[in-house]
Coordinates of C-alpha atoms and ligand atoms in Angstrom, one line a residue:
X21 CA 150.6 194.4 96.7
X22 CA 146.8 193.9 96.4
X23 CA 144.7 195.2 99.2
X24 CA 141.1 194.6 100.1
X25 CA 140.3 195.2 103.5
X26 CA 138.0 192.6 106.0
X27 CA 134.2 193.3 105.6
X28 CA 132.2 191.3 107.7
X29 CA 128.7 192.0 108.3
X30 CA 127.1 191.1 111.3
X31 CA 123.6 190.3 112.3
X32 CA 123.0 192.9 114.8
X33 CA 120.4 190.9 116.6
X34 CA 122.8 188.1 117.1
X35 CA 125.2 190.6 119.2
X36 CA 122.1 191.3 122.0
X37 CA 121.0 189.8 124.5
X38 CA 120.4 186.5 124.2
X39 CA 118.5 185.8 127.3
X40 CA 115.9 183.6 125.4
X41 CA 118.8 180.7 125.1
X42 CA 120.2 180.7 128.9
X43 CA 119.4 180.5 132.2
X44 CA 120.4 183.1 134.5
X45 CA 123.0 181.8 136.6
X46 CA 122.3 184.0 139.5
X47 CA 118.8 182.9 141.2
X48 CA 116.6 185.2 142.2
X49 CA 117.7 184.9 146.3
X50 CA 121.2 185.4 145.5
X51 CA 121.0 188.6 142.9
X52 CA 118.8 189.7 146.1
X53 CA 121.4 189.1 148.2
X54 CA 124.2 191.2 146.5
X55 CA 121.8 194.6 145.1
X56 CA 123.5 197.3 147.1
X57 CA 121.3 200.7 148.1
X58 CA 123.0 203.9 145.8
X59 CA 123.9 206.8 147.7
X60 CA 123.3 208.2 143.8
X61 CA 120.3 210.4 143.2
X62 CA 117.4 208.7 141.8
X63 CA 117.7 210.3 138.0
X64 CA 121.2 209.0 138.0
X65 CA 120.8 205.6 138.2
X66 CA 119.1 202.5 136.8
X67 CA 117.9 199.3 137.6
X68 CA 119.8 197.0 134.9
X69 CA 122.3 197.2 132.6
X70 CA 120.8 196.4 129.4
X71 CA 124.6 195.0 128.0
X72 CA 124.7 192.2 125.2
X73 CA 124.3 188.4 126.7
X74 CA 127.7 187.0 124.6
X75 CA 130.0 184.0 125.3
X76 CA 133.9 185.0 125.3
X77 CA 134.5 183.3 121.9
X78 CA 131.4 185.5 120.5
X79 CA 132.7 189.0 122.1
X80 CA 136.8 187.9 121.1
X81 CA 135.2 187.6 117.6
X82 CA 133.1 190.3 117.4
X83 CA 136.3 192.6 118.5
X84 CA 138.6 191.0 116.6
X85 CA 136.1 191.4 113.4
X86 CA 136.1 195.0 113.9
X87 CA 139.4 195.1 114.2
X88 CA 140.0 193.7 110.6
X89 CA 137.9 196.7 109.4
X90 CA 139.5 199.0 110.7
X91 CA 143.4 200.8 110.2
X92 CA 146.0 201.1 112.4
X93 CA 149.3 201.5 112.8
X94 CA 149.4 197.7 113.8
X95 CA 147.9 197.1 110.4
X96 CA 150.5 198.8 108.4
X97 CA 151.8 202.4 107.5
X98 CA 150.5 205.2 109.1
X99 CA 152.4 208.8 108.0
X100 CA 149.9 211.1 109.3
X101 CA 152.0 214.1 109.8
X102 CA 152.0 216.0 112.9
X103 CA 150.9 213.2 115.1
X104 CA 154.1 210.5 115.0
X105 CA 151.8 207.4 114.9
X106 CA 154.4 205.3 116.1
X107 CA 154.4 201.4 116.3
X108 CA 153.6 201.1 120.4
X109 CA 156.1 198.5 121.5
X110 CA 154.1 195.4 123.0
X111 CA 156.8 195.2 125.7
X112 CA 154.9 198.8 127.4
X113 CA 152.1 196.9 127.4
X114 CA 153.7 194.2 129.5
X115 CA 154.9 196.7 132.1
X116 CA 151.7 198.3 132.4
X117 CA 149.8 195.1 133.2
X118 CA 152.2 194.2 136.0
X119 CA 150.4 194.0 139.4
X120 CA 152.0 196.5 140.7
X121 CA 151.7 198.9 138.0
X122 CA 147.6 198.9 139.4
X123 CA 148.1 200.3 142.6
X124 CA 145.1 202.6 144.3
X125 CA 145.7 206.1 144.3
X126 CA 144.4 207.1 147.1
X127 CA 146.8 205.1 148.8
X128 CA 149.3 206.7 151.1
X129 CA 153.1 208.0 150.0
X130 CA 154.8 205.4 152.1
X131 CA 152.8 202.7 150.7
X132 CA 153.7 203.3 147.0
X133 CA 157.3 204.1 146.9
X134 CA 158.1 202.3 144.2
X135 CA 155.2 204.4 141.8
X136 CA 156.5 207.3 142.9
X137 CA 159.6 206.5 142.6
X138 CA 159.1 206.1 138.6
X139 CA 156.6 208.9 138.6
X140 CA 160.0 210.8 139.9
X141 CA 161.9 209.0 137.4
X142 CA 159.8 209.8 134.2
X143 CA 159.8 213.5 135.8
X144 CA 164.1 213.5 135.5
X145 CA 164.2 211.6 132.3
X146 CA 161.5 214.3 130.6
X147 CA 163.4 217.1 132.3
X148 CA 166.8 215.9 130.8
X149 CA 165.5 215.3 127.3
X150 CA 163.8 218.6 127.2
X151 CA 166.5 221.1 129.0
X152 CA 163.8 222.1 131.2
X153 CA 164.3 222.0 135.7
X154 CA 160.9 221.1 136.9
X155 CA 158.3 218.6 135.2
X156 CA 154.4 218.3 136.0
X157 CA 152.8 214.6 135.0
X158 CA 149.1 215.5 135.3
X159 CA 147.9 216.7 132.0
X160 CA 146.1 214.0 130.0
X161 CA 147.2 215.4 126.2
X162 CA 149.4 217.5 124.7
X163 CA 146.4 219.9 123.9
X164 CA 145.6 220.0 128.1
X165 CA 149.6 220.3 128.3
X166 CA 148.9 223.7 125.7
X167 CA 146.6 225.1 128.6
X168 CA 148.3 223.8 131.3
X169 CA 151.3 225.7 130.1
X170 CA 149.4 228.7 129.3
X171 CA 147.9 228.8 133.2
X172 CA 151.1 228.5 134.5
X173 CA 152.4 231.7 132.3
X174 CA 149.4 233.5 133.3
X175 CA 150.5 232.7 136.7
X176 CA 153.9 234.2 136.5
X177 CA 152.6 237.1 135.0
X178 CA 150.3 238.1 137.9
X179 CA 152.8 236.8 140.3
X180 CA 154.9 239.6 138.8
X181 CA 152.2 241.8 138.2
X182 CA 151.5 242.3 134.5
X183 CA 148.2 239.6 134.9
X184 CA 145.6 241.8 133.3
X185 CA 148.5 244.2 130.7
X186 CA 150.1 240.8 129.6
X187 CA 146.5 239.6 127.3
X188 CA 148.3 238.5 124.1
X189 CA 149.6 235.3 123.2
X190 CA 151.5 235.1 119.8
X191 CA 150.5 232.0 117.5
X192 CA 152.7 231.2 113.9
X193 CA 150.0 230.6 111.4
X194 CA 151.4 227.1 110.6
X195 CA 150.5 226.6 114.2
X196 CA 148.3 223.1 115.0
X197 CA 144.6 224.2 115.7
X198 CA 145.0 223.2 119.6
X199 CA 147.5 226.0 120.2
X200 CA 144.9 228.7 119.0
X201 CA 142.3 227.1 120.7
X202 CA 144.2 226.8 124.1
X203 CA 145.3 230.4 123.8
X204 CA 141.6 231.6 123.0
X205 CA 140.1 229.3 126.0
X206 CA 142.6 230.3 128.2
X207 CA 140.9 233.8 128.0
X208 CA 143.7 235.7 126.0
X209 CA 143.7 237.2 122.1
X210 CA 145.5 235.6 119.2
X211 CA 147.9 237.1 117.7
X212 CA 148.3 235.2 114.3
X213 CA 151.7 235.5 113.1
X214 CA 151.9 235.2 109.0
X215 CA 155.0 232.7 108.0
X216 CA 158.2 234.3 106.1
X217 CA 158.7 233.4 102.6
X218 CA 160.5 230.6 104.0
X219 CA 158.2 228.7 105.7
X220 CA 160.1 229.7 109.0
X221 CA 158.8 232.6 111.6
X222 CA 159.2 236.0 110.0
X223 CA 161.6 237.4 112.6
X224 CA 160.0 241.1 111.1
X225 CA 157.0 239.9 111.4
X226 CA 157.3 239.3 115.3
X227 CA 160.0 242.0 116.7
X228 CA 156.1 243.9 115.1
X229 CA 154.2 241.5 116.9
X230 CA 156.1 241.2 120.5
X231 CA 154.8 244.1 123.0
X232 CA 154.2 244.6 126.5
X233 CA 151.1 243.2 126.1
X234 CA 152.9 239.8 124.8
X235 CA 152.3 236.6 127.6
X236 CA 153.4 234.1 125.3
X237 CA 154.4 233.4 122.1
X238 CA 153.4 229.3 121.2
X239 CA 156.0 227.5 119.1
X240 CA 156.7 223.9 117.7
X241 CA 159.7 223.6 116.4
X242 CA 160.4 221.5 114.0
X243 CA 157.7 223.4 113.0
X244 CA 154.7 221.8 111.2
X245 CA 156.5 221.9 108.0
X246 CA 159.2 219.9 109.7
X247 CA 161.4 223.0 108.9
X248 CA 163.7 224.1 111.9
X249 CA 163.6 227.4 113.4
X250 CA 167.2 228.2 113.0
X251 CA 166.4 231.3 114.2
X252 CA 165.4 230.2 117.7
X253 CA 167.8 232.5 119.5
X254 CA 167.1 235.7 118.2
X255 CA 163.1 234.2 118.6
X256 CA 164.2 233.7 121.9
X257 CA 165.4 237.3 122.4
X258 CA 162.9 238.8 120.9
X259 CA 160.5 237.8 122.9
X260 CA 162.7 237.8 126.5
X261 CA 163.0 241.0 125.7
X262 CA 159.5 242.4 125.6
X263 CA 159.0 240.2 128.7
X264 CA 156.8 237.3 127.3
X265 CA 158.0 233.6 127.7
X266 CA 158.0 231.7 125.2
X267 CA 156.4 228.1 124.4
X268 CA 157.1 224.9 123.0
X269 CA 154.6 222.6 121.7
X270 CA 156.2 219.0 121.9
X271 CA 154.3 217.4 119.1
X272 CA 157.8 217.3 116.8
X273 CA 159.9 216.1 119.6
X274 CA 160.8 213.3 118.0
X275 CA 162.7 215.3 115.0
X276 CA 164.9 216.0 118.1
X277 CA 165.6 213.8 120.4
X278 CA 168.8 212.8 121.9
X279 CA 170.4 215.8 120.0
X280 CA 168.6 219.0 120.6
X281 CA 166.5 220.0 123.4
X282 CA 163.9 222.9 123.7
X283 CA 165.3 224.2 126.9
X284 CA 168.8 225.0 125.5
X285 CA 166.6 227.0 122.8
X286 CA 165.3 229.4 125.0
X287 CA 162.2 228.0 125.4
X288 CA 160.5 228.3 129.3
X289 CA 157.4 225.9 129.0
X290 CA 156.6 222.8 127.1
X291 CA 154.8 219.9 126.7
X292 CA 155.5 216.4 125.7
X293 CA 152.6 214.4 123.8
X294 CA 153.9 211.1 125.4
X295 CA 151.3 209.3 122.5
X296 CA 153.8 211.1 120.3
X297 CA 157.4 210.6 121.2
X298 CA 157.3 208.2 123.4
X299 CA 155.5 205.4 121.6
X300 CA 152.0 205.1 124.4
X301 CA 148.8 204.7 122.2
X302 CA 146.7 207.2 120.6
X303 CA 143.9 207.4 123.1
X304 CA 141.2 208.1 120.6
X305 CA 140.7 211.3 123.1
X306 CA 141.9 209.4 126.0
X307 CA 143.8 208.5 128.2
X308 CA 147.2 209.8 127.3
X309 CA 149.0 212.0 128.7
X310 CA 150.9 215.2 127.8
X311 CA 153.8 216.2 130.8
X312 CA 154.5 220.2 131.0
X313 CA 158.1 221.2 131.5
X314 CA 159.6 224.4 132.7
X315 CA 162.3 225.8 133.7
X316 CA 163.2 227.1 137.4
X317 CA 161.5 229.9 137.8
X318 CA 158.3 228.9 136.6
X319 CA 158.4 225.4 138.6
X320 CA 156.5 227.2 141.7
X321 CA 153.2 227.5 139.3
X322 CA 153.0 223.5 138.2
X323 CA 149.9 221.6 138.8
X324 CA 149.6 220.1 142.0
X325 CA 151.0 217.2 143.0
X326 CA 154.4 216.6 142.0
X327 CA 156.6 213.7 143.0
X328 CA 160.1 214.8 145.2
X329 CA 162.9 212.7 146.4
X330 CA 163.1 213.8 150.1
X331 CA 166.0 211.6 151.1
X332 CA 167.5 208.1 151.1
X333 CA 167.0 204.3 152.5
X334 CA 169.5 202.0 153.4
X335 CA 167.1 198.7 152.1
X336 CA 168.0 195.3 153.5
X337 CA 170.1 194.0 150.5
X338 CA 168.8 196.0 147.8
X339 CA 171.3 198.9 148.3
X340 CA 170.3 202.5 148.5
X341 CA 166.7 203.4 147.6
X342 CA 165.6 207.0 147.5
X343 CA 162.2 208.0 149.8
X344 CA 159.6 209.9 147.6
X345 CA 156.6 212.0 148.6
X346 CA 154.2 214.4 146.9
X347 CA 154.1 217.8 147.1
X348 CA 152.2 221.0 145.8
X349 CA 154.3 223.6 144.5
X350 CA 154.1 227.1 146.5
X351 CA 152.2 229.1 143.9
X352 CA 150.5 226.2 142.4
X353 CA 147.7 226.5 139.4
X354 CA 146.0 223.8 141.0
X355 CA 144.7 220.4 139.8
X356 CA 144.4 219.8 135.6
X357 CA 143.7 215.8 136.2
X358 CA 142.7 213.8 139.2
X359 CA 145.8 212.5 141.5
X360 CA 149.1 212.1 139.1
X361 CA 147.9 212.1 135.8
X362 CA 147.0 209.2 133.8
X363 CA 149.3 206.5 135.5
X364 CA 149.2 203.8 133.1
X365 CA 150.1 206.1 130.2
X366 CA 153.4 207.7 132.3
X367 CA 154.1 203.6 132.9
X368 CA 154.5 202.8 129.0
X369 CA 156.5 206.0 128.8
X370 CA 158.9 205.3 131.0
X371 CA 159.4 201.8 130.0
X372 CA 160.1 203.5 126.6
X373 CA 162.6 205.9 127.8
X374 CA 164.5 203.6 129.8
X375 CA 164.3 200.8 127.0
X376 CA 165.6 202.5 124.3
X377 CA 168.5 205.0 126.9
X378 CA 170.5 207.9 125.5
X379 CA 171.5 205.9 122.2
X380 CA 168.0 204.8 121.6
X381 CA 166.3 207.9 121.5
X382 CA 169.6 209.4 119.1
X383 CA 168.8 206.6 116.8
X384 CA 165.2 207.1 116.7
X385 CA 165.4 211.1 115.4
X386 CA 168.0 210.1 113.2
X387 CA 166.4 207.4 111.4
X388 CA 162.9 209.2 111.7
X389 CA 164.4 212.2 109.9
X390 CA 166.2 209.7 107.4
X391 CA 162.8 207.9 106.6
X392 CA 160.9 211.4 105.9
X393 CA 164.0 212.1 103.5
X394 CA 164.0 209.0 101.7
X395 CA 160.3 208.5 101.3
X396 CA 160.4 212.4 99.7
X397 CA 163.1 211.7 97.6
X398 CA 161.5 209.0 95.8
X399 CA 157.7 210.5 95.9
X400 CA 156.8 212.5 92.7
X401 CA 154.7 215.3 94.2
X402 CA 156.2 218.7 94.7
X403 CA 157.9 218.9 98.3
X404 CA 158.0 223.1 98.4
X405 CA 160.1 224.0 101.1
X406 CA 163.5 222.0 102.4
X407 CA 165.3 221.2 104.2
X408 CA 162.7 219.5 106.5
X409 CA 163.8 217.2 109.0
X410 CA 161.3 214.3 110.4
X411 CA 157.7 215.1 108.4
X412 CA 157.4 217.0 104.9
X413 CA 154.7 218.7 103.5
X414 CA 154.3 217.6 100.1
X415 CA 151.8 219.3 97.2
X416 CA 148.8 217.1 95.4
X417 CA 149.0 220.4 93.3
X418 CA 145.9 219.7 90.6
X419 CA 144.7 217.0 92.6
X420 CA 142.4 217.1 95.7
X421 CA 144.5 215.9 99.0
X422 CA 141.7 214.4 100.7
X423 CA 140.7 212.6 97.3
X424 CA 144.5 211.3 97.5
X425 CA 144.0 210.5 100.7
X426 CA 141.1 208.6 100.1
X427 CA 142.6 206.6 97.0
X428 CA 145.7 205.5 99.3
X429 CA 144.1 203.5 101.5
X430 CA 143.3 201.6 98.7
X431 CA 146.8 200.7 98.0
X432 CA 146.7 199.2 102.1
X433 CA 148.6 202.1 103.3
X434 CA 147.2 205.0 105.8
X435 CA 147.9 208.6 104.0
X436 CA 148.8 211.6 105.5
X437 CA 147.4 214.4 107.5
X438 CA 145.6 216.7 104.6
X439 CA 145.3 220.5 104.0
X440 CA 146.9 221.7 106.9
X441 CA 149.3 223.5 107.2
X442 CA 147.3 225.9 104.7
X443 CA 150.2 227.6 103.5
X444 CA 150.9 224.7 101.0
X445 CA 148.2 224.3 98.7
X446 CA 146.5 220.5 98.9
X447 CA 149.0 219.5 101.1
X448 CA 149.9 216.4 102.5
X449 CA 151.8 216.6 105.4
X450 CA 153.5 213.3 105.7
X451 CA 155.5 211.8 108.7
X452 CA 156.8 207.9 108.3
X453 CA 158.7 208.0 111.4
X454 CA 161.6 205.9 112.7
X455 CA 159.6 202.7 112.7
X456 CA 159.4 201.8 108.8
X457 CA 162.3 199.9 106.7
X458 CA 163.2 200.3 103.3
X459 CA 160.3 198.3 102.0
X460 CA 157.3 200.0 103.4
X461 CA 159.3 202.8 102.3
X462 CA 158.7 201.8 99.0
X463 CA 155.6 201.0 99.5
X464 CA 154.4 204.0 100.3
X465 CA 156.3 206.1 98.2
X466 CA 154.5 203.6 95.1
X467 CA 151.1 204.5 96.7
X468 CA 151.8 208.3 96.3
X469 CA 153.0 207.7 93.0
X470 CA 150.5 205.7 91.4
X471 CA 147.5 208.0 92.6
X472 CA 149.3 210.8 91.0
X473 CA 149.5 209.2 87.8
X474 CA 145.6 208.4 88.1
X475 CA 142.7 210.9 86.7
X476 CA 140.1 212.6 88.8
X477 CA 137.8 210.5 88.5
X478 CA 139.4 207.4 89.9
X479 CA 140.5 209.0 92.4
X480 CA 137.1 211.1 93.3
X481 CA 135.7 207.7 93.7
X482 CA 138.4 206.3 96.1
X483 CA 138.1 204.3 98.3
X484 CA 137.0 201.2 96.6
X485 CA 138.6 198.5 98.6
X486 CA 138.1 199.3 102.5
X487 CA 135.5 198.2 104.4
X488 CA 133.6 201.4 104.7
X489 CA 133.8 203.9 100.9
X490 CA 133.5 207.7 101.0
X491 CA 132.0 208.8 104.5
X492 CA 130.4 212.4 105.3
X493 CA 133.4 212.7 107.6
X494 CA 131.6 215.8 109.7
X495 CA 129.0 213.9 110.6
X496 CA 131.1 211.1 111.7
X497 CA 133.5 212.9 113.9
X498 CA 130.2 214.7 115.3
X499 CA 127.7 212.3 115.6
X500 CA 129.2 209.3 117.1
X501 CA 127.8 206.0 117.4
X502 CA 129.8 203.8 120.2
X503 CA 127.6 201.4 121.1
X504 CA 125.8 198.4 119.9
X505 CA 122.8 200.2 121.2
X506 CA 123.0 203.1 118.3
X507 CA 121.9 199.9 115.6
X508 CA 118.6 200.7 117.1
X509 CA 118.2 204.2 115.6
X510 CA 119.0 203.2 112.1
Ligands
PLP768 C1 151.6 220.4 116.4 C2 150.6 219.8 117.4 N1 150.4 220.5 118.5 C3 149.5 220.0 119.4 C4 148.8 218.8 119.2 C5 147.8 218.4 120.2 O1 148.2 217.2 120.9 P1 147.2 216.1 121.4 O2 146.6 215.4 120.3 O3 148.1 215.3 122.3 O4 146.2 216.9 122.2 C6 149.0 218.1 118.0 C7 148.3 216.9 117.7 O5 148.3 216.2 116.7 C8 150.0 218.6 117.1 O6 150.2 218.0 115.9

């Protein structure tokens, strides 16, 4: 397949304001009429919004155009390892724009029984696919799940008194950055613990590690080689036994699903990147939403509120409904979002969850771990370590991985993550996910293929046929330019 991506340019000045061409349909009297004093402080606000004067047509087209030069997972393969870019089901986005689903949250329990009746629902479900007694909604990510979880450990431990001697949390070094980072911001040291020759944790390695100074040990498991721990247990022990809890980061949940779950591991805390596992958008850094489970006798430290059944109605007709309210656990951290989290989000999840049921969610680790197996079998770069279950980590050995990167997308499909974890050299961690047939399989596989066959200089030019070519990628992710406005700088 031939692939040249949508590149329209756009006259910039055509997307302002085109005030020149229409009359203001507001007079004078009436604008007069609806300008509102602001309790706001002076510096904060302003007198008119200078936004671009477009009809619908012009504003549908100038989104739509965008769109086409752009990549997502609507657009075609997207294997980035690590972060399941799933296919978001349009059917979530159907639930979430019911009217109900837009209800005020300041609103009082009585009035919203049914919100918090899924809120309570998406609690249960998370809690039974993850083993774990007690579920908190609020965080907006699986990174703020990371430091929610890490609060609520640091709670325990003061509760039992080891607060200041517990100041260690233990990291694998094929950890995702965000689990160093939460550790570090939630004011502890990082223990970096090296990988065994296998890929897996050393179990050495951390019996050397684990002390009384030990609050938490952070895992992901599969881990980010898609390589499972088969040593949970004696993980577990290890580190029950020097009196840390240990941690499960949720991004490889879907290796799992329906057949494994963290709490049955051993693990205490986890979280669950809903953007992930259960299908809702990437938010692009927002909204999304990252639940933190735990088991019993951690549940007293969640954020505040959580949703509780508190008994039963006998509705007219409708059978028995059960009466929800919220409620702050006793030794609550506090808030990490405002009201219940990022509602909309929890919505798609839930319609995900209770689309697809028990034999759903079975299906879609199975065939997610089938997928990954397939698309290594028939890709020609070295895969080092196996068995791996729903991503591999395979090897551009000679070659660059981001210049591979940057030469797939020429062959219309999205590559994987790059260069991470380190402890594969060039690698490209690759993740196809439940959501691909056989042919996109193929295709794939054919785009890995091809730009191995091709010499560095081809490929150290890629890519040639997307709307925008090489970037300086720092600068990008740094210096961001959302708005039409930011043409004015250039
Ligand atoms: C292994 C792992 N942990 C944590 C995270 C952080 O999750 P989020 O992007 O939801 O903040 C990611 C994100 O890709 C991840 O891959």
């Amino acid at each position: 397949m031939r692939y040249d991506q949508a590149r329209w340019t756009q006259d910039g000045d055509a997307e302002r304001s085109q005030d020149d061409q229409y009359e203001p349909l507001l007079d004078e009297k009436h604008t007069d009429e609806v300008a509102v004093e602001s309790p706001l402080p002076d510096e904060l606000t302003r007198d008119s919004l200078e936004l671009p004067d477009l009809s619908e047509p012009e504003l549908a087209r100038h989104y739509t155009r965008l769109s086409q030069m752009n990549y997502g997972v609507d657009s075609g393969p997207y294997p980035l390892g690590s972060c399941t870019m799933k296919y978001n089901p349009k059917f979530t986005e159907d639930v979430a724009a019911l009217g109900d689903a837009a209800v005020h949250p300041a609103r009082s329990d009585r009035s919203v029984q049914g919100t918090l009746g899924l809120l309570h629902g998406l609690q249960d479900y998370l809690a039974r696919i993850g083993g774990m007694d007690a579920v908190s909604l609020q965080p907006p990510a699986g990174a703020a799940g990371e430091f929610t979880g890490i609060l609520v450990a640091r709670a325990y431990h003061e509760h039992h008194g080891e607060g200041d001697r517990r100041d260690e949390i233990i990291v694998p070094d094929s950890a995702h950055g965000t689990n160093f980072a939460s550790a570090a911001l939630g004011g502890y040291d990082v223990v970096e613990l090296p990988s065994g020759e296998d890929g897996r944790v050393d179990l050495e390695a951390l019996e050397a590690a684990a002390s009384d100074r030990t609050a938490l040990f952070m895992l992901t498991n599969p881990n980010t080689l898609g390589l499972f721990e088969r040593d949970i247990e004696a993980i577990a022990e290890i580190i029950h036994n020097a009196g840390g809890l240990l941690y499960y980061d949720g991004a490889n949940l879907n290796a799992l699903l329906g057949r494994a779950r963290p709490g049955d591991m051993g693990f205490d805390i986890m979280h669950y990147n809903v953007h992930k596992t259960f299908a809702t958008p990437h938010g692009g850094g927002g909204p999304g939403a990252g639940p933190v489970g735990v088991t019993d006798e951690l549940a007293e430290f969640l954020p505040a509120p959580r949703v509780r059944e508190v008994g039963r109605d006998e509705g007219e007709g409708r059978g028995t409904d059960g009466v929800y309210e919220l409620f702050d656990p006793e030794h609550t951290v506090g808030k990490v979002h405002g009201f219940e989290g990022n509602w909309l989000v929890l919505v798609k999840a839930y319609a995900y969850i209770a689309r697809l049921g028990d034999d759903g969610l079975r299906d879609a680790s199975a065939k997610a771990v089938l997928n990954a197996n397939y698309l290594a079998e028939r890709i020609e770069y070295e895969v080092p370590f196996e068995p791996f279950h729903h991503e591999f980590v395979a090897s551009a050995g000679d070659q660059d991985a981001a210049d591979v990167a940057k030469r797939m997308l020429d062959y219309g499909v999205h590559p994987p993550t790059t260069k991470w974890p380190e402890i594969v050299s060039e690698a490209l961690m690759t993740e196809p996910t439940e959501i691909e047939g056989k042919d996109t399989l193929d295709q794939l596989a054919d785009a890995f293929n091809r730009v191995l066959a091709e010499d560095d200089a081809t490929i150290e030019d890629a890519p040639n046929r997307t709307t925008a070519r090489r970037i300086d990628q720092t600068s990008a992710a740094r210096d961001l330019r959302l708005s039409w406005q930011a043409l004015d700088d250039e």
